Amino acid sequence: MRKSFGAKAILYPMPVLIIGTYDENGKANAMNAAWGGISEETQISICIDDGHKTAKNVVKSGAFTVSVADAENVVACDYVGIVSGNKEPDKIEKTGWHVTRSEHVNAPIFEELPMTLECKLIGYDEEDCRLVGEIVNVLADERILDDNGKIDLNKFSPITYDPIYHTYRKIGDIVGKAFSDGLKLK
């Protein structure tokens, strides 16, 4: 037997994405967005209401970064989701994050967040709040890489948003091998 929840924004895992932008004065801003993901091989789509400072900044600058929130930074990542850049001009300073400028796009990189997608704006639809960006580069801090130079989720500890309990959860254990385990049924 199954329980019906109706039409709701419930999906697991729901990534916790930190969108970084610069405003017209070059001041860094960040917001927490959980409704997003890869939509093409080198594209990301995110739902961002047009009232957010981030949406306005992206449209003006044509660029943004997307960092994946991790367990180590959960307090600051939650903070940038509950405080508006429209109302709090020192939002980034309060997180304690250090900002560097992306080499590929006009957007900030938050040094404390270990993985960042550097993106150029493809389009933003104010009606459905859909932001689409072209991923031009992916950055990963060496502290989350394994001995082969690949991202190690155990070192990274990305978090996911639980829309039922309004909690953040750390992504966990390996339970299978993609493109391999299913071959047992061939």
C-alpha positions as YAML, in Angstrom:
chain: A
units: angstrom
residues:
- id: 1
  name: MET
  ca: [0.00, 0.00, 0.00]
- id: 2
  name: ARG
  ca: [1.20, 3.53, -0.80]
- id: 3
  name: LYS
  ca: [0.31, 6.93, 0.63]
- id: 4
  name: SER
  ca: [-0.49, 9.80, -1.74]
- id: 5
  name: PHE
  ca: [1.10, 13.19, -1.00]
- id: 6
  name: GLY
  ca: [-0.40, 15.04, -3.97]
- id: 7
  name: ALA
  ca: [1.55, 17.39, -6.23]
- id: 8
  name: LYS
  ca: [4.47, 18.59, -4.09]
- id: 9
  name: ALA
  ca: [8.17, 19.36, -4.51]
- id: 10
  name: ILE
  ca: [9.35, 16.08, -3.05]
- id: 11
  name: LEU
  ca: [12.33, 14.32, -4.63]
- id: 12
  name: TYR
  ca: [15.28, 12.48, -3.13]
- id: 13
  name: PRO
  ca: [18.09, 13.35, -3.06]
- id: 14
  name: MET
  ca: [17.51, 17.08, -3.43]
- id: 15
  name: PRO
  ca: [20.87, 18.82, -3.83]
- id: 16
  name: VAL
  ca: [21.68, 21.88, -1.75]
- id: 17
  name: LEU
  ca: [23.09, 24.33, -4.27]
- id: 18
  name: ILE
  ca: [24.72, 27.63, -3.36]
- id: 19
  name: ILE
  ca: [24.35, 30.10, -6.23]
- id: 20
  name: GLY
  ca: [27.03, 32.78, -6.35]
- id: 21
  name: THR
  ca: [26.72, 36.09, -8.20]
- id: 22
  name: TYR
  ca: [28.10, 39.60, -8.29]
- id: 23
  name: ASP
  ca: [25.83, 42.62, -8.23]
- id: 24
  name: GLU
  ca: [26.31, 45.72, -10.40]
- id: 25
  name: ASN
  ca: [28.87, 47.06, -7.89]
- id: 26
  name: GLY
  ca: [30.93, 43.84, -7.85]
- id: 27
  name: LYS
  ca: [29.69, 42.75, -4.40]
- id: 28
  name: ALA
  ca: [29.37, 38.98, -3.98]
- id: 29
  name: ASN
  ca: [26.04, 37.41, -3.07]
- id: 30
  name: ALA
  ca: [24.97, 33.81, -2.45]
- id: 31
  name: MET
  ca: [21.68, 31.99, -2.08]
- id: 32
  name: ASN
  ca: [20.70, 28.44, -1.20]
- id: 33
  name: ALA
  ca: [18.54, 26.67, -3.80]
- id: 34
  name: ALA
  ca: [17.39, 23.06, -3.61]
- id: 35
  name: TRP
  ca: [15.35, 22.86, -6.81]
- id: 36
  name: GLY
  ca: [18.01, 22.21, -9.41]
- id: 37
  name: GLY
  ca: [20.12, 19.72, -11.26]
- id: 38
  name: ILE
  ca: [21.91, 18.78, -14.46]
- id: 39
  name: SER
  ca: [19.56, 19.17, -17.43]
- id: 40
  name: GLU
  ca: [21.94, 18.52, -20.33]
- id: 41
  name: GLU
  ca: [25.51, 17.22, -20.42]
- id: 42
  name: THR
  ca: [26.99, 20.67, -19.77]
- id: 43
  name: GLN
  ca: [23.89, 22.51, -18.51]
- id: 44
  name: ILE
  ca: [22.33, 23.09, -15.13]
- id: 45
  name: SER
  ca: [18.75, 24.19, -14.46]
- id: 46
  name: ILE
  ca: [17.65, 25.80, -11.21]
- id: 47
  name: CYS
  ca: [14.35, 27.23, -10.04]
- id: 48
  name: ILE
  ca: [14.93, 30.76, -8.67]
- id: 49
  name: ASP
  ca: [12.10, 33.24, -8.10]
- id: 50
  name: ASP
  ca: [12.64, 36.55, -9.90]
- id: 51
  name: GLY
  ca: [12.33, 38.46, -6.62]
- id: 52
  name: HIS
  ca: [15.68, 37.13, -5.43]
- id: 53
  name: LYS
  ca: [18.74, 39.35, -5.72]
- id: 54
  name: THR
  ca: [20.51, 36.36, -7.25]
- id: 55
  name: ALA
  ca: [18.08, 36.21, -10.18]
- id: 56
  name: LYS
  ca: [18.56, 39.92, -10.86]
- id: 57
  name: ASN
  ca: [22.35, 39.60, -10.60]
- id: 58
  name: VAL
  ca: [22.49, 36.64, -13.01]
- id: 59
  name: VAL
  ca: [20.40, 38.41, -15.62]
- id: 60
  name: LYS
  ca: [22.58, 41.55, -15.38]
- id: 61
  name: SER
  ca: [25.97, 39.80, -15.32]
- id: 62
  name: GLY
  ca: [25.23, 36.79, -17.52]
- id: 63
  name: ALA
  ca: [27.13, 34.49, -15.17]
- id: 64
  name: PHE
  ca: [26.95, 32.59, -11.88]
- id: 65
  name: THR
  ca: [28.61, 29.84, -9.90]
- id: 66
  name: VAL
  ca: [26.98, 26.82, -8.31]
- id: 67
  name: SER
  ca: [28.69, 25.32, -5.28]
- id: 68
  name: VAL
  ca: [27.50, 22.10, -3.70]
- id: 69
  name: ALA
  ca: [26.84, 22.53, 0.02]
- id: 70
  name: ASP
  ca: [28.67, 20.19, 2.36]
- id: 71
  name: ALA
  ca: [28.27, 19.05, 5.97]
- id: 72
  name: GLU
  ca: [31.14, 21.22, 7.18]
- id: 73
  name: ASN
  ca: [29.40, 24.40, 5.98]
- id: 74
  name: VAL
  ca: [25.77, 23.59, 6.78]
- id: 75
  name: VAL
  ca: [25.21, 26.62, 9.07]
- id: 76
  name: ALA
  ca: [26.51, 29.16, 6.55]
- id: 77
  name: CYS
  ca: [24.75, 27.37, 3.66]
- id: 78
  name: ASP
  ca: [21.44, 27.48, 5.52]
- id: 79
  name: TYR
  ca: [22.03, 31.15, 6.43]
- id: 80
  name: VAL
  ca: [22.37, 32.24, 2.78]
- id: 81
  name: GLY
  ca: [19.02, 30.55, 2.15]
- id: 82
  name: ILE
  ca: [17.09, 32.26, 4.93]
- id: 83
  name: VAL
  ca: [18.56, 35.77, 4.63]
- id: 84
  name: SER
  ca: [17.88, 37.86, 1.53]
- id: 85
  name: GLY
  ca: [20.65, 39.73, -0.21]
- id: 86
  name: ASN
  ca: [18.00, 42.38, -0.92]
- id: 87
  name: LYS
  ca: [17.84, 43.12, 2.82]
- id: 88
  name: GLU
  ca: [21.28, 42.12, 4.18]
- id: 89
  name: PRO
  ca: [24.17, 43.75, 2.30]
- id: 90
  name: ASP
  ca: [26.82, 41.99, 4.44]
- id: 91
  name: LYS
  ca: [25.42, 38.52, 3.92]
- id: 92
  name: ILE
  ca: [28.68, 36.94, 2.69]
- id: 93
  name: GLU
  ca: [30.80, 38.58, 5.39]
- id: 94
  name: LYS
  ca: [28.54, 37.03, 8.05]
- id: 95
  name: THR
  ca: [29.15, 33.53, 6.66]
- id: 96
  name: GLY
  ca: [32.90, 33.90, 7.12]
- id: 97
  name: TRP
  ca: [33.45, 32.70, 3.55]
- id: 98
  name: HIS
  ca: [36.39, 33.93, 1.52]
- id: 99
  name: VAL
  ca: [35.58, 35.05, -2.01]
- id: 100
  name: THR
  ca: [37.75, 34.81, -5.11]
- id: 101
  name: ARG
  ca: [36.75, 35.74, -8.65]
- id: 102
  name: SER
  ca: [36.22, 32.94, -11.13]
- id: 103
  name: GLU
  ca: [38.78, 32.79, -13.93]
- id: 104
  name: HIS
  ca: [36.09, 31.71, -16.41]
- id: 105
  name: VAL
  ca: [32.96, 33.74, -15.62]
- id: 106
  name: ASN
  ca: [32.05, 36.97, -13.83]
- id: 107
  name: ALA
  ca: [30.97, 35.30, -10.60]
- id: 108
  name: PRO
  ca: [32.38, 34.53, -7.14]
- id: 109
  name: ILE
  ca: [33.91, 31.34, -5.84]
- id: 110
  name: PHE
  ca: [33.45, 30.64, -2.13]
- id: 111
  name: GLU
  ca: [36.70, 29.04, -1.00]
- id: 112
  name: GLU
  ca: [35.14, 27.12, 1.91]
- id: 113
  name: LEU
  ca: [32.78, 25.22, -0.44]
- id: 114
  name: PRO
  ca: [34.93, 22.51, -2.04]
- id: 115
  name: MET
  ca: [33.13, 22.03, -5.40]
- id: 116
  name: THR
  ca: [32.00, 24.74, -7.77]
- id: 117
  name: LEU
  ca: [30.47, 24.85, -11.25]
- id: 118
  name: GLU
  ca: [31.34, 28.01, -13.19]
- id: 119
  name: CYS
  ca: [28.40, 28.89, -15.44]
- id: 120
  name: LYS
  ca: [27.39, 31.27, -18.22]
- id: 121
  name: LEU
  ca: [23.73, 32.23, -18.44]
- id: 122
  name: ILE
  ca: [21.86, 30.50, -21.26]
- id: 123
  name: GLY
  ca: [18.47, 31.82, -20.23]
- id: 124
  name: TYR
  ca: [16.17, 32.86, -17.42]
- id: 125
  name: ASP
  ca: [12.39, 32.63, -17.70]
- id: 126
  name: GLU
  ca: [10.72, 34.93, -15.16]
- id: 127
  name: GLU
  ca: [7.36, 33.24, -15.73]
- id: 128
  name: ASP
  ca: [8.44, 29.78, -14.59]
- id: 129
  name: CYS
  ca: [11.54, 30.95, -12.61]
- id: 130
  name: ARG
  ca: [13.83, 28.60, -14.56]
- id: 131
  name: LEU
  ca: [17.50, 29.55, -14.73]
- id: 132
  name: VAL
  ca: [19.61, 27.62, -17.23]
- id: 133
  name: GLY
  ca: [23.37, 27.86, -17.35]
- id: 134
  name: GLU
  ca: [26.16, 26.40, -19.43]
- id: 135
  name: ILE
  ca: [28.78, 24.75, -17.24]
- id: 136
  name: VAL
  ca: [32.10, 26.08, -18.54]
- id: 137
  name: ASN
  ca: [34.29, 24.61, -15.80]
- id: 138
  name: VAL
  ca: [34.12, 22.50, -12.65]
- id: 139
  name: LEU
  ca: [36.47, 23.22, -9.75]
- id: 140
  name: ALA
  ca: [37.21, 20.82, -6.90]
- id: 141
  name: ASP
  ca: [39.43, 21.56, -3.93]
- id: 142
  name: GLU
  ca: [42.29, 19.05, -3.60]
- id: 143
  name: ARG
  ca: [41.12, 18.21, -0.06]
- id: 144
  name: ILE
  ca: [38.15, 16.27, -1.52]
- id: 145
  name: LEU
  ca: [40.14, 14.34, -4.14]
- id: 146
  name: ASP
  ca: [41.30, 10.75, -3.87]
- id: 147
  name: ASP
  ca: [44.79, 9.53, -4.79]
- id: 148
  name: ASN
  ca: [43.73, 9.34, -8.47]
- id: 149
  name: GLY
  ca: [42.58, 12.97, -8.57]
- id: 150
  name: LYS
  ca: [38.87, 12.12, -8.58]
- id: 151
  name: ILE
  ca: [36.23, 13.59, -6.27]
- id: 152
  name: ASP
  ca: [35.79, 11.36, -3.21]
- id: 153
  name: LEU
  ca: [32.31, 11.74, -1.67]
- id: 154
  name: ASN
  ca: [33.57, 10.53, 1.70]
- id: 155
  name: LYS
  ca: [36.05, 13.42, 1.82]
- id: 156
  name: PHE
  ca: [33.54, 15.84, 0.34]
- id: 157
  name: SER
  ca: [30.38, 15.04, 2.38]
- id: 158
  name: PRO
  ca: [27.79, 16.82, 0.20]
- id: 159
  name: ILE
  ca: [24.39, 17.34, 1.78]
- id: 160
  name: THR
  ca: [20.86, 16.88, 0.53]
- id: 161
  name: TYR
  ca: [17.70, 18.69, 1.59]
- id: 162
  name: ASP
  ca: [14.84, 16.64, 3.07]
- id: 163
  name: PRO
  ca: [11.65, 18.51, 2.09]
- id: 164
  name: ILE
  ca: [9.44, 16.48, 4.46]
- id: 165
  name: TYR
  ca: [11.33, 17.13, 7.70]
- id: 166
  name: HIS
  ca: [13.12, 20.33, 6.59]
- id: 167
  name: THR
  ca: [16.50, 18.90, 7.49]
- id: 168
  name: TYR
  ca: [19.84, 18.47, 5.75]
- id: 169
  name: ARG
  ca: [21.33, 15.00, 5.41]
- id: 170
  name: LYS
  ca: [24.81, 13.90, 4.46]
- id: 171
  name: ILE
  ca: [25.12, 11.69, 1.39]
- id: 172
  name: GLY
  ca: [26.27, 8.27, 2.50]
- id: 173
  name: ASP
  ca: [27.52, 4.81, 1.78]
- id: 174
  name: ILE
  ca: [28.22, 3.07, -1.52]
- id: 175
  name: VAL
  ca: [25.46, 0.53, -2.21]
- id: 176
  name: GLY
  ca: [26.27, -0.53, -5.75]
- id: 177
  name: LYS
  ca: [28.33, -0.01, -8.90]
- id: 178
  name: ALA
  ca: [26.69, 2.03, -11.70]
- id: 179
  name: PHE
  ca: [26.63, 0.57, -15.23]
- id: 180
  name: SER
  ca: [27.79, -2.74, -13.76]
- id: 181
  name: ASP
  ca: [25.49, -4.26, -11.14]
- id: 182
  name: GLY
  ca: [22.52, -4.34, -13.51]
- id: 183
  name: LEU
  ca: [24.48, -6.53, -15.94]
- id: 184
  name: LYS
  ca: [23.66, -9.44, -13.61]
- id: 185
  name: LEU
  ca: [20.11, -9.36, -14.97]
- id: 186
  name: LYS
  ca: [21.11, -9.39, -18.67]
...
